[in-house]
Short mmCIF file of C-alpha atoms (C1' of nucleotides) in Angstrom, two decimals:
data_model
loop_
_atom_site.label_atom_id
_atom_site.label_comp_id
_atom_site.label_asym_id
_atom_site.label_seq_id
_atom_site.Cartn_x
_atom_site.Cartn_y
_atom_site.Cartn_z
CA MET C 1 -150.53 1.56 -59.91
CA GLN C 2 -146.67 0.68 -59.97
CA ILE C 3 -143.84 2.65 -60.77
CA VAL C 4 -140.02 2.11 -60.43
CA VAL C 5 -137.88 4.94 -59.79
CA VAL C 6 -134.69 4.04 -61.41
CA ASP C 7 -131.64 6.11 -59.85
CA ASP C 8 -128.62 5.89 -58.37
CA HIS C 9 -128.23 9.24 -56.15
CA PRO C 10 -130.76 8.63 -53.24
CA ILE C 11 -130.96 12.07 -52.16
CA PHE C 12 -132.86 12.81 -56.00
CA ARG C 13 -134.39 9.53 -56.23
CA ASP C 14 -136.76 10.51 -53.00
CA GLY C 15 -137.48 14.15 -54.01
CA LEU C 16 -138.22 12.43 -57.36
CA SER C 17 -140.07 9.94 -55.14
CA GLN C 18 -141.90 13.20 -52.85
CA ILE C 19 -142.65 14.34 -56.42
CA LEU C 20 -144.14 11.50 -58.29
CA ARG C 21 -146.71 10.31 -54.67
CA SER C 22 -147.87 13.77 -54.73
CA LEU C 23 -149.33 13.15 -58.51
CA PHE C 24 -149.95 9.67 -57.75
CA VAL C 25 -151.38 9.56 -54.41
CA ASP C 26 -152.10 5.17 -54.46
CA ALA C 27 -148.65 4.66 -56.66
CA GLU C 28 -146.99 1.45 -55.09
CA ILE C 29 -142.78 3.37 -56.19
CA MET C 30 -140.71 0.75 -55.91
CA TYR C 31 -136.83 2.01 -56.47
CA ALA C 32 -133.78 0.38 -58.45
CA GLY C 33 -130.02 1.53 -58.01
CA ASP C 34 -128.22 0.01 -60.33
CA TYR C 35 -128.81 -2.35 -63.95
CA GLY C 36 -129.33 -5.84 -61.66
CA GLN C 37 -131.68 -4.07 -59.37
CA LEU C 38 -133.44 -2.68 -61.96
CA GLN C 39 -133.97 -6.52 -63.56
CA SER C 40 -135.46 -7.66 -60.66
CA ALA C 41 -137.85 -5.34 -60.23
CA ILE C 42 -138.53 -5.48 -63.93
CA LYS C 43 -139.03 -9.78 -63.09
CA ASP C 44 -141.16 -9.11 -60.16
CA ASN C 45 -143.02 -6.77 -61.86
CA PRO C 46 -143.86 -7.52 -65.31
CA GLN C 47 -145.78 -4.24 -66.25
CA PRO C 48 -145.01 -1.30 -64.07
CA ASP C 49 -147.38 2.14 -65.13
CA LEU C 50 -144.11 4.02 -65.17
CA ILE C 51 -140.54 3.92 -65.27
CA THR C 52 -138.19 6.67 -64.23
CA LEU C 53 -135.28 5.68 -65.39
CA ASP C 54 -131.32 7.60 -65.00
CA LEU C 55 -129.27 7.48 -67.90
CA VAL C 56 -126.52 6.63 -65.22
CA ILE C 57 -126.33 3.76 -63.14
CA PRO C 58 -123.97 1.30 -61.83
CA GLY C 59 -124.26 -2.42 -64.42
CA PHE C 60 -126.16 0.21 -66.84
CA ASP C 61 -125.20 1.26 -70.26
CA TRP C 62 -127.37 3.22 -72.34
CA ARG C 63 -126.40 2.30 -75.52
CA THR C 64 -126.92 -0.74 -75.38
CA ASP C 65 -128.99 -1.43 -72.41
CA MET C 66 -132.46 1.02 -73.20
CA LEU C 67 -132.88 -0.71 -76.22
CA LYS C 68 -133.92 -3.96 -73.98
CA LEU C 69 -135.43 -2.77 -71.67
CA ARG C 70 -137.62 -0.56 -74.37
CA ARG C 71 -137.93 -4.47 -75.88
CA SER C 72 -138.26 -6.21 -73.01
CA LEU C 73 -141.85 -3.92 -71.96
CA THR C 74 -144.05 -2.77 -74.76
CA LEU C 75 -147.01 -1.45 -72.66
CA THR C 76 -145.16 0.58 -69.79
CA PRO C 77 -144.19 4.02 -70.61
CA ILE C 78 -140.30 4.91 -70.08
CA ALA C 79 -139.37 8.26 -68.53
CA ILE C 80 -135.96 9.86 -68.58
CA VAL C 81 -135.12 11.30 -65.95
CA SER C 82 -131.93 12.53 -65.67
CA MET C 83 -128.47 14.91 -65.20
CA VAL C 84 -127.37 13.53 -68.56
CA GLN C 85 -128.11 15.77 -71.43
CA ASN C 86 -125.94 14.63 -73.84
CA ASP C 87 -126.95 14.50 -77.73
CA GLU C 88 -126.18 11.45 -78.65
CA ALA C 89 -128.21 9.69 -75.70
CA ILE C 90 -131.68 11.92 -76.11
CA THR C 91 -131.46 10.92 -79.72
CA CYS C 92 -130.67 7.58 -79.10
CA ALA C 93 -133.72 7.13 -76.65
CA MET C 94 -136.15 8.53 -79.33
CA ASP C 95 -134.99 5.88 -81.73
CA VAL C 96 -135.32 3.06 -79.01
CA GLY C 97 -138.88 3.74 -78.67
CA ILE C 98 -138.44 6.18 -75.21
CA ASN C 99 -141.31 8.08 -74.29
CA GLY C 100 -140.05 11.28 -73.22
CA PHE C 101 -135.93 12.71 -72.13
CA VAL C 102 -136.53 15.23 -68.85
CA SER C 103 -133.27 16.83 -67.41
CA LYS C 104 -132.60 16.28 -63.80
CA GLY C 105 -132.13 20.25 -63.82
CA VAL C 106 -135.89 21.73 -65.00
CA GLN C 107 -138.26 22.86 -61.93
CA PRO C 108 -140.35 19.70 -59.75
CA ASP C 109 -143.53 21.48 -61.03
CA LEU C 110 -142.58 20.94 -64.26
CA LEU C 111 -140.67 16.98 -63.84
CA ALA C 112 -144.37 16.69 -62.65
CA ASP C 113 -145.70 18.45 -65.68
CA SER C 114 -143.98 16.28 -67.54
CA ILE C 115 -144.14 13.04 -66.56
CA LEU C 116 -148.17 13.50 -66.75
CA GLN C 117 -147.77 14.27 -70.33
CA ILE C 118 -145.58 11.44 -70.74
CA MET C 119 -147.29 9.07 -69.35
CA GLU C 120 -150.88 9.86 -71.33
CA GLY C 121 -148.04 9.25 -74.62
CA GLU C 122 -146.83 12.10 -75.13
CA THR C 123 -143.60 12.08 -76.88
CA LEU C 124 -141.22 15.36 -75.59
CA VAL C 125 -138.17 15.72 -74.38
CA ARG C 126 -137.38 18.32 -71.86
CA ARG C 127 -133.34 20.21 -71.28
CA ALA C 128 -132.84 21.91 -68.65
CA GLY C 129 -133.40 26.01 -69.50
CA ASP C 130 -131.32 28.58 -68.64
CA ILE C 131 -132.52 28.09 -64.87
CA LEU C 132 -130.00 26.31 -62.86
CA SER C 133 -129.43 27.10 -59.36
CA SER C 134 -132.47 25.45 -57.86
CA ASN C 135 -131.15 24.92 -54.30
CA ASP C 136 -132.47 21.40 -53.36
CA GLU C 137 -131.95 22.26 -49.32
CA SER C 138 -133.42 26.01 -49.31
CA ASN C 139 -136.51 24.20 -50.85
CA LEU C 140 -136.79 20.78 -48.60
CA LEU C 141 -135.89 22.97 -45.51
CA ALA C 142 -138.08 25.80 -46.31
CA LYS C 143 -140.99 23.09 -46.60
CA LEU C 144 -139.69 22.37 -42.90
CA THR C 145 -141.51 24.35 -39.59
CA ALA C 146 -139.36 25.77 -36.81
CA ARG C 147 -139.76 22.65 -34.54
CA GLN C 148 -139.43 20.69 -37.59
CA ILE C 149 -136.29 22.11 -37.76
CA ASP C 150 -135.13 21.62 -34.08
CA VAL C 151 -136.32 17.86 -33.96
CA LEU C 152 -134.44 17.39 -37.27
CA ARG C 153 -131.44 18.74 -35.91
CA LEU C 154 -131.50 16.80 -32.90
CA ILE C 155 -131.99 13.70 -35.05
CA CYS C 156 -129.20 13.79 -36.86
CA LYS C 157 -126.44 13.96 -33.94
CA GLY C 158 -128.10 10.55 -32.99
CA MET C 159 -131.00 11.22 -30.08
CA SER C 160 -133.70 9.11 -29.90
CA ASN C 161 -136.98 10.27 -29.97
CA LYS C 162 -136.99 10.40 -25.65
CA GLU C 163 -133.55 11.70 -26.02
CA ILE C 164 -134.81 14.61 -28.03
CA ALA C 165 -138.46 14.50 -25.97
CA ARG C 166 -135.78 15.34 -22.80
CA GLU C 167 -133.91 17.49 -24.45
CA LEU C 168 -136.53 20.14 -25.74
CA ASP C 169 -138.64 19.46 -22.73
CA LEU C 170 -141.43 18.29 -24.79
CA SER C 171 -144.17 14.90 -24.90
CA PRO C 172 -142.47 11.92 -26.62
CA PHE C 173 -145.27 11.68 -27.53
CA THR C 174 -145.65 15.27 -29.42
CA VAL C 175 -141.99 14.28 -30.59
CA ARG C 176 -142.97 11.98 -32.25
CA ILE C 177 -145.90 13.84 -33.73
CA HIS C 178 -142.60 16.56 -35.22
CA VAL C 179 -140.54 13.31 -36.86
CA SER C 180 -143.74 11.84 -38.60
CA ALA C 181 -144.67 15.26 -40.32
CA LEU C 182 -141.06 16.12 -40.91
CA PHE C 183 -140.79 12.65 -41.76
CA LYS C 184 -143.55 13.47 -44.44
CA SER C 185 -141.97 16.53 -46.15
CA LEU C 186 -138.77 15.05 -46.52
CA GLY C 187 -140.12 11.95 -49.15
CA VAL C 188 -138.94 9.19 -46.26
CA SER C 189 -140.02 7.18 -44.21
CA SER C 190 -137.25 6.23 -41.28
CA ARG C 191 -134.76 8.82 -39.36
CA THR C 192 -132.01 7.14 -41.13
CA SER C 193 -132.86 8.57 -44.47
CA ALA C 194 -133.96 12.19 -43.15
CA VAL C 195 -130.29 12.41 -41.75
CA ALA C 196 -128.76 11.04 -45.47
CA ILE C 197 -130.77 13.46 -46.99
CA ALA C 198 -129.65 16.36 -44.27
CA THR C 199 -126.51 15.34 -43.83
CA ALA C 200 -125.92 15.67 -48.46
CA SER C 201 -127.81 18.94 -48.26
CA GLY C 202 -125.35 20.54 -45.89
CA PHE C 203 -127.75 20.99 -42.57
CA SER C 204 -127.04 21.66 -40.01
CA MET O 1 -108.38 6.02 -70.90
CA GLN O 2 -107.84 9.78 -70.74
CA ILE O 3 -107.35 12.28 -67.14
CA VAL O 4 -107.17 15.21 -67.12
CA VAL O 5 -105.05 16.77 -64.03
CA VAL O 6 -106.87 20.52 -64.28
CA ASP O 7 -103.56 22.46 -60.80
CA ASP O 8 -101.81 25.37 -61.64
CA HIS O 9 -99.58 24.08 -58.92
CA PRO O 10 -97.15 21.83 -60.18
CA ILE O 11 -95.54 20.25 -57.39
CA PHE O 12 -99.33 19.17 -56.08
CA ARG O 13 -99.65 18.37 -59.60
CA ASP O 14 -97.21 15.72 -60.15
CA GLY O 15 -97.98 14.17 -56.82
CA LEU O 16 -101.14 13.66 -57.81
CA SER O 17 -100.57 12.15 -60.87
CA GLN O 18 -98.65 9.84 -59.72
CA ILE O 19 -101.67 8.90 -57.60
CA LEU O 20 -104.08 8.37 -60.16
CA ARG O 21 -100.71 6.69 -62.19
CA SER O 22 -101.14 4.05 -59.81
CA LEU O 23 -104.97 4.08 -59.31
CA PHE O 24 -104.93 3.24 -63.59
CA VAL O 25 -101.44 2.88 -64.52
CA ASP O 26 -103.05 2.26 -68.39
CA ALA O 27 -103.79 6.36 -68.39
CA GLU O 28 -103.17 8.86 -70.06
CA ILE O 29 -102.73 12.10 -68.33
CA MET O 30 -103.44 15.85 -69.80
CA TYR O 31 -102.46 18.32 -67.08
CA ALA O 32 -104.24 21.83 -67.00
CA GLY O 33 -102.60 25.26 -65.22
CA ASP O 34 -104.99 27.28 -66.28
CA TYR O 35 -109.00 27.55 -67.91
CA GLY O 36 -107.16 28.20 -70.75
CA GLN O 37 -105.08 25.15 -71.08
CA LEU O 38 -108.54 23.10 -70.00
CA GLN O 39 -110.25 24.64 -72.39
CA SER O 40 -108.03 23.30 -74.41
CA ALA O 41 -107.57 19.55 -73.00
CA ILE O 42 -111.25 19.19 -73.57
CA LYS O 43 -111.24 20.31 -76.76
CA ASP O 44 -108.47 17.63 -77.50
CA ASN O 45 -110.08 14.72 -75.80
CA PRO O 46 -113.90 15.68 -75.93
CA GLN O 47 -114.63 13.64 -73.53
CA PRO O 48 -112.17 12.43 -70.93
CA ASP O 49 -112.40 9.59 -68.44
CA LEU O 50 -112.29 11.79 -65.29
CA ILE O 51 -110.71 15.57 -64.46
CA THR O 52 -109.63 16.79 -61.08
CA LEU O 53 -110.60 19.80 -60.31
CA ASP O 54 -108.61 22.54 -58.51
CA LEU O 55 -111.28 25.82 -57.76
CA VAL O 56 -108.49 28.66 -58.03
CA ILE O 57 -106.54 28.80 -61.19
CA PRO O 58 -105.85 31.22 -63.25
CA GLY O 59 -108.73 32.34 -65.69
CA PHE O 60 -111.12 30.20 -63.68
CA ASP O 61 -114.60 31.63 -61.44
CA TRP O 62 -115.94 29.45 -59.76
CA ARG O 63 -119.41 30.97 -59.80
CA THR O 64 -119.57 30.74 -62.90
CA ASP O 65 -116.68 28.20 -65.01
CA MET O 66 -117.98 25.37 -62.66
CA LEU O 67 -121.49 25.09 -64.51
CA LYS O 68 -120.25 25.36 -67.77
CA LEU O 69 -117.53 23.25 -68.07
CA ARG O 70 -119.64 20.29 -65.97
CA ARG O 71 -122.56 21.29 -69.02
CA SER O 72 -120.20 20.37 -71.60
CA LEU O 73 -118.97 17.45 -69.95
CA THR O 74 -121.77 15.44 -68.93
CA LEU O 75 -120.74 12.52 -68.87
CA THR O 76 -117.79 13.27 -67.90
CA PRO O 77 -117.34 12.66 -64.12
CA ILE O 78 -115.36 15.56 -62.24
CA ALA O 79 -113.83 15.39 -58.97
CA ILE O 80 -112.55 19.34 -57.13
CA VAL O 81 -109.16 18.26 -55.85
CA SER O 82 -108.39 21.90 -54.01
CA MET O 83 -107.40 23.70 -50.94
CA VAL O 84 -110.70 26.27 -50.03
CA GLN O 85 -113.03 24.55 -48.11
CA ASN O 86 -115.15 27.36 -48.60
CA ASP O 87 -118.66 25.93 -48.03
CA GLU O 88 -120.33 28.63 -50.73
CA ALA O 89 -118.22 26.48 -53.02
CA ILE O 90 -118.95 22.64 -52.19
CA THR O 91 -122.46 23.26 -52.54
CA CYS O 92 -122.17 25.17 -55.67
CA ALA O 93 -120.31 22.49 -57.26
CA MET O 94 -122.70 20.03 -55.69
CA ASP O 95 -125.71 21.86 -56.95
CA VAL O 96 -124.44 21.83 -60.74
CA GLY O 97 -124.44 18.48 -60.75
CA ILE O 98 -119.66 18.29 -59.30
CA ASN O 99 -119.43 15.03 -58.69
CA GLY O 100 -116.97 14.82 -55.88
CA PHE O 101 -115.34 17.39 -53.49
CA VAL O 102 -112.13 16.43 -51.87
CA SER O 103 -109.51 18.35 -50.15
CA LYS O 104 -106.32 18.36 -50.49
CA GLY O 105 -105.45 18.26 -46.68
CA VAL O 106 -106.32 14.56 -47.26
CA GLN O 107 -104.27 11.37 -47.04
CA PRO O 108 -103.51 9.99 -50.38
CA ASP O 109 -104.76 6.77 -49.56
CA LEU O 110 -108.06 8.49 -48.69
CA LEU O 111 -107.98 10.32 -51.78
CA ALA O 112 -107.56 8.10 -53.86
CA ASP O 113 -110.38 6.30 -53.11
CA SER O 114 -112.29 8.77 -52.89
CA ILE O 115 -111.93 9.26 -56.82
CA LEU O 116 -112.45 5.93 -57.27
CA GLN O 117 -116.16 6.62 -55.68
CA ILE O 118 -116.59 9.14 -57.80
CA MET O 119 -115.51 7.68 -60.73
CA GLU O 120 -117.79 5.03 -60.38
CA GLY O 121 -120.99 6.94 -59.60
CA GLU O 122 -121.04 8.48 -56.43
CA THR O 123 -120.98 11.92 -55.08
CA LEU O 124 -118.99 12.72 -51.93
CA VAL O 125 -117.83 15.65 -50.23
CA ARG O 126 -114.47 15.40 -47.99
CA ARG O 127 -112.62 17.51 -45.74
CA ALA O 128 -110.10 17.70 -44.33
CA GLY O 129 -111.26 19.09 -41.16
CA ASP O 130 -112.83 15.76 -41.29
CA ILE O 131 -110.18 13.45 -41.42
CA LEU O 132 -108.06 15.69 -38.61
CA SER O 133 -111.15 14.61 -36.27
CA SER O 134 -111.67 11.38 -37.92
CA ASN O 135 -107.58 10.49 -36.85
CA ASP O 136 -109.03 9.47 -33.32
CA GLU O 137 -112.27 7.45 -34.91
CA SER O 138 -110.08 5.68 -38.03
CA ASN O 139 -109.45 4.07 -35.22
CA LEU O 140 -112.75 3.13 -34.69
CA LEU O 141 -113.58 2.81 -38.15
CA ALA O 142 -110.76 1.01 -38.44
CA LYS O 143 -111.36 -1.89 -36.29
CA LEU O 144 -114.94 -2.85 -38.33
CA THR O 145 -114.39 -5.89 -40.78
CA ALA O 146 -114.81 -5.45 -44.25
CA ARG O 147 -118.77 -6.45 -44.42
CA GLN O 148 -119.64 -3.45 -41.29
CA ILE O 149 -117.81 -1.39 -43.42
CA ASP O 150 -120.96 -2.42 -46.49
CA VAL O 151 -123.30 -2.39 -44.14
CA LEU O 152 -122.15 0.95 -42.81
CA ARG O 153 -122.38 2.23 -45.60
CA LEU O 154 -126.32 1.00 -46.85
CA ILE O 155 -126.81 2.70 -43.75
CA CYS O 156 -126.24 6.38 -44.67
CA LYS O 157 -127.42 5.91 -47.39
CA GLY O 158 -130.50 5.29 -44.90
CA MET O 159 -131.67 2.19 -45.50
CA SER O 160 -133.20 -0.34 -43.82
CA ASN O 161 -132.01 -4.26 -42.61
CA LYS O 162 -134.18 -5.29 -44.90
CA GLU O 163 -133.03 -3.17 -48.12
CA ILE O 164 -129.72 -3.90 -46.90
CA ALA O 165 -130.41 -7.96 -47.00
CA ARG O 166 -131.67 -7.29 -51.13
CA GLU O 167 -128.66 -5.55 -52.16
CA LEU O 168 -125.68 -7.34 -50.22
CA ASP O 169 -127.38 -10.15 -51.11
CA LEU O 170 -127.73 -11.80 -48.19
CA SER O 171 -130.15 -12.72 -44.75
CA PRO O 172 -132.03 -9.43 -43.15
CA PHE O 173 -130.68 -12.44 -40.41
CA THR O 174 -126.74 -12.06 -41.19
CA VAL O 175 -127.57 -7.56 -42.28
CA ARG O 176 -128.09 -7.36 -38.62
CA ILE O 177 -125.55 -9.70 -37.26
CA HIS O 178 -123.44 -7.46 -39.71
CA VAL O 179 -125.08 -4.24 -37.92
CA SER O 180 -125.15 -4.85 -34.40
CA ALA O 181 -121.60 -6.23 -34.13
CA LEU O 182 -120.84 -2.41 -36.91
CA PHE O 183 -122.90 -0.63 -33.50
CA LYS O 184 -120.55 -2.25 -30.36
CA SER O 185 -117.05 -0.91 -32.55
CA LEU O 186 -118.50 2.01 -32.87
CA GLY O 187 -120.35 2.48 -29.02
CA VAL O 188 -124.25 3.26 -29.89
CA SER O 189 -127.01 1.46 -29.80
CA SER O 190 -128.92 3.09 -32.57
CA ARG O 191 -128.22 3.63 -36.21
CA THR O 192 -129.58 6.96 -36.48
CA SER O 193 -126.00 7.47 -33.95
CA ALA O 194 -124.38 5.41 -36.45
CA VAL O 195 -125.19 7.67 -39.39
CA ALA O 196 -124.08 10.84 -37.70
CA ILE O 197 -120.71 9.47 -36.44
CA ALA O 198 -120.10 8.07 -39.86
CA THR O 199 -120.51 11.60 -41.76
CA ALA O 200 -118.51 13.03 -38.43
CA SER O 201 -115.79 11.18 -39.38
CA GLY O 202 -115.99 11.72 -42.76
CA PHE O 203 -117.07 8.28 -43.59
CA SER O 204 -117.99 7.47 -47.17
"C1'" DA A 1 -166.27 36.15 -36.01
"C1'" DG A 2 -163.90 31.86 -38.40
"C1'" DG A 3 -160.51 29.41 -40.65
"C1'" DC A 4 -155.77 28.40 -40.76
"C1'" DA A 5 -151.73 26.06 -39.38
"C1'" DA A 6 -148.33 24.96 -35.50
"C1'" DT A 7 -147.57 23.62 -31.64
"C1'" DT A 8 -148.89 20.33 -27.88
"C1'" DA A 9 -150.66 15.57 -25.56
"C1'" DG A 10 -152.34 10.68 -25.91
"C1'" DG A 11 -153.64 5.81 -27.71
"C1'" DA A 12 -153.62 2.62 -30.71
"C1'" DC A 13 -151.45 -1.14 -33.81
"C1'" DG A 14 -148.02 -3.05 -37.32
"C1'" DG A 15 -143.94 -3.03 -38.13
"C1'" DA A 16 -138.58 -2.21 -37.23
"C1'" DT A 17 -135.09 -3.00 -35.07
"C1'" DG A 18 -131.45 -4.33 -31.81
"C1'" DT A 19 -129.27 -7.77 -28.22
"C1'" DG A 20 -128.91 -12.81 -26.65
"C1'" DC A 21 -128.73 -16.83 -27.48
"C1'" DT A 22 -127.46 -21.87 -30.83
"C1'" DA A 23 -124.42 -23.60 -35.44
"C1'" DC A 24 -122.48 -23.75 -39.51
"C1'" DT A 25 -118.36 -23.22 -42.81
"C1'" DT A 26 -114.49 -21.09 -44.56
"C1'" DG A 27 -109.71 -19.44 -44.82
"C1'" DA A 28 -105.70 -18.66 -42.24
"C1'" DC A 29 -102.73 -18.56 -38.91
"C1'" DT A 30 -100.06 -21.57 -35.64
"C1'" DA Q 1 -104.63 -30.90 -35.85
"C1'" DG Q 2 -106.28 -27.09 -33.30
"C1'" DT Q 3 -107.43 -22.12 -33.05
"C1'" DC Q 4 -110.11 -18.49 -34.29
"C1'" DA Q 5 -111.74 -14.52 -36.39
"C1'" DA Q 6 -114.78 -13.59 -40.34
"C1'" DG Q 7 -119.25 -14.42 -42.46
"C1'" DT Q 8 -123.95 -16.80 -43.01
"C1'" DA Q 9 -128.51 -17.88 -40.66
"C1'" DG Q 10 -131.54 -18.53 -38.07
"C1'" DC Q 11 -134.98 -17.73 -33.23
"C1'" DA Q 12 -137.20 -14.78 -29.18
"C1'" DC Q 13 -137.74 -11.34 -26.67
"C1'" DA Q 14 -138.37 -6.51 -25.96
"C1'" DT Q 15 -138.05 -2.29 -27.39
"C1'" DC Q 16 -138.23 1.47 -30.93
"C1'" DC Q 17 -140.58 4.04 -34.91
"C1'" DG Q 18 -143.59 5.60 -37.37
"C1'" DT Q 19 -148.38 5.96 -38.98
"C1'" DC Q 20 -153.42 6.94 -38.09
"C1'" DC Q 21 -157.04 8.28 -35.21
"C1'" DT Q 22 -158.64 12.09 -31.22
"C1'" DA Q 23 -158.39 16.61 -29.48
"C1'" DA Q 24 -156.84 20.73 -27.07
"C1'" DT Q 25 -154.41 25.44 -27.32
"C1'" DT Q 26 -152.22 29.18 -28.93
"C1'" DG Q 27 -151.57 32.53 -32.27
"C1'" DC Q 28 -152.16 35.07 -37.48
"C1'" DC Q 29 -155.04 35.93 -41.47
"C1'" DT Q 30 -159.75 36.92 -43.43
#
DNA sequence: AGGCAATTAGGACGGATGTGCTACTTGACT
DNA sequence: AGTCAAGTAGCACATCCGTCCTAATTGCCT
């Protein structure tokens, strides 16, 4: 199973990946941050099982390129997941045969549900309702245990596992346990990505 | 090209206009000194190419009106250029999808650079305090070559060497060369430390 | 009492990372 | 012409990192 996530916002990209991974454990998730990367990804994988598409990525003009994309991938469900709620863009998307539109503002479980429906052939448009305060950082950090937060803080200072072990008076093996669990919660697989997410979320 | 400058301080307003004119020679720059004028300006120009927004203008409550503004202009880059560095305001801005925050205290060329990045889809927060502390480290960052800065920016996004190689269309070997040289200049020996220094210095 | 999450510790393994070499090209400056 | 900095590309090696295992302890909840 192959999924292509198209988004130039790394934080949201990671969040969306986490959701998708929870839905499809065995999925191979590829990323594209701009139109060029999207085209490369499609070239390498001519028939992915799902594409989630942000409308505002570098080099992509939805007025023209959304149609091209739909034409080149007639069998693949394309779900637009975007902050843009411009009606013109939505109607344009529906006109060219995009399978669904989901606003980035919706709750994660609702987004997951929408993705599933779209993949089962539904055509739906789900705008962000009145719910808007969904605080990303608290959602992310709320999932972390106390020790994981300790470790994350030291990771953000640039410390290695060994240094963290000395600082917290732990075995390096234990540090690795926390790091690994931490990454799983954040949906990343490298300490650098974790720092990127944490700092962007205002983690202190 | 249309730009709306929202600020109630005429002197700063003029200075910002000058910077914007140097960036976009053909831009039509409009001013709004309070919330009412902002609404009028948007009514007259429903899709400007950029809005620079001061958080403290008469009649504007950022806790509620920032979201309305974002919702009414989903396609327009909105850059907050403000004296206030209230963390609550900044996180609120980021939560509602404001594209960037730049303190009025930063250097003009840095402000210009930030505006450009925001208009290219980046979301960045540049506090003045970051710049003050970066006077020391701007020496560090000044020592970096253009390619090294490219690499550092992608490292800060959490990318691996392989991903960076794909992004910049380089060999992974070359990326490692830049990474290594970069670390030597910054005086670190891990990408995580590099991110820690870069973000603490307000590097975008 | 039993279950469960968190924390601690370790082993094994594959892959990523960082450094130290060599080597070529290009453009700018002398 | 010569030099030098920057960028490109590759190889080798040691180390670190991240994941997948097992296993023990603690405390909390049912």
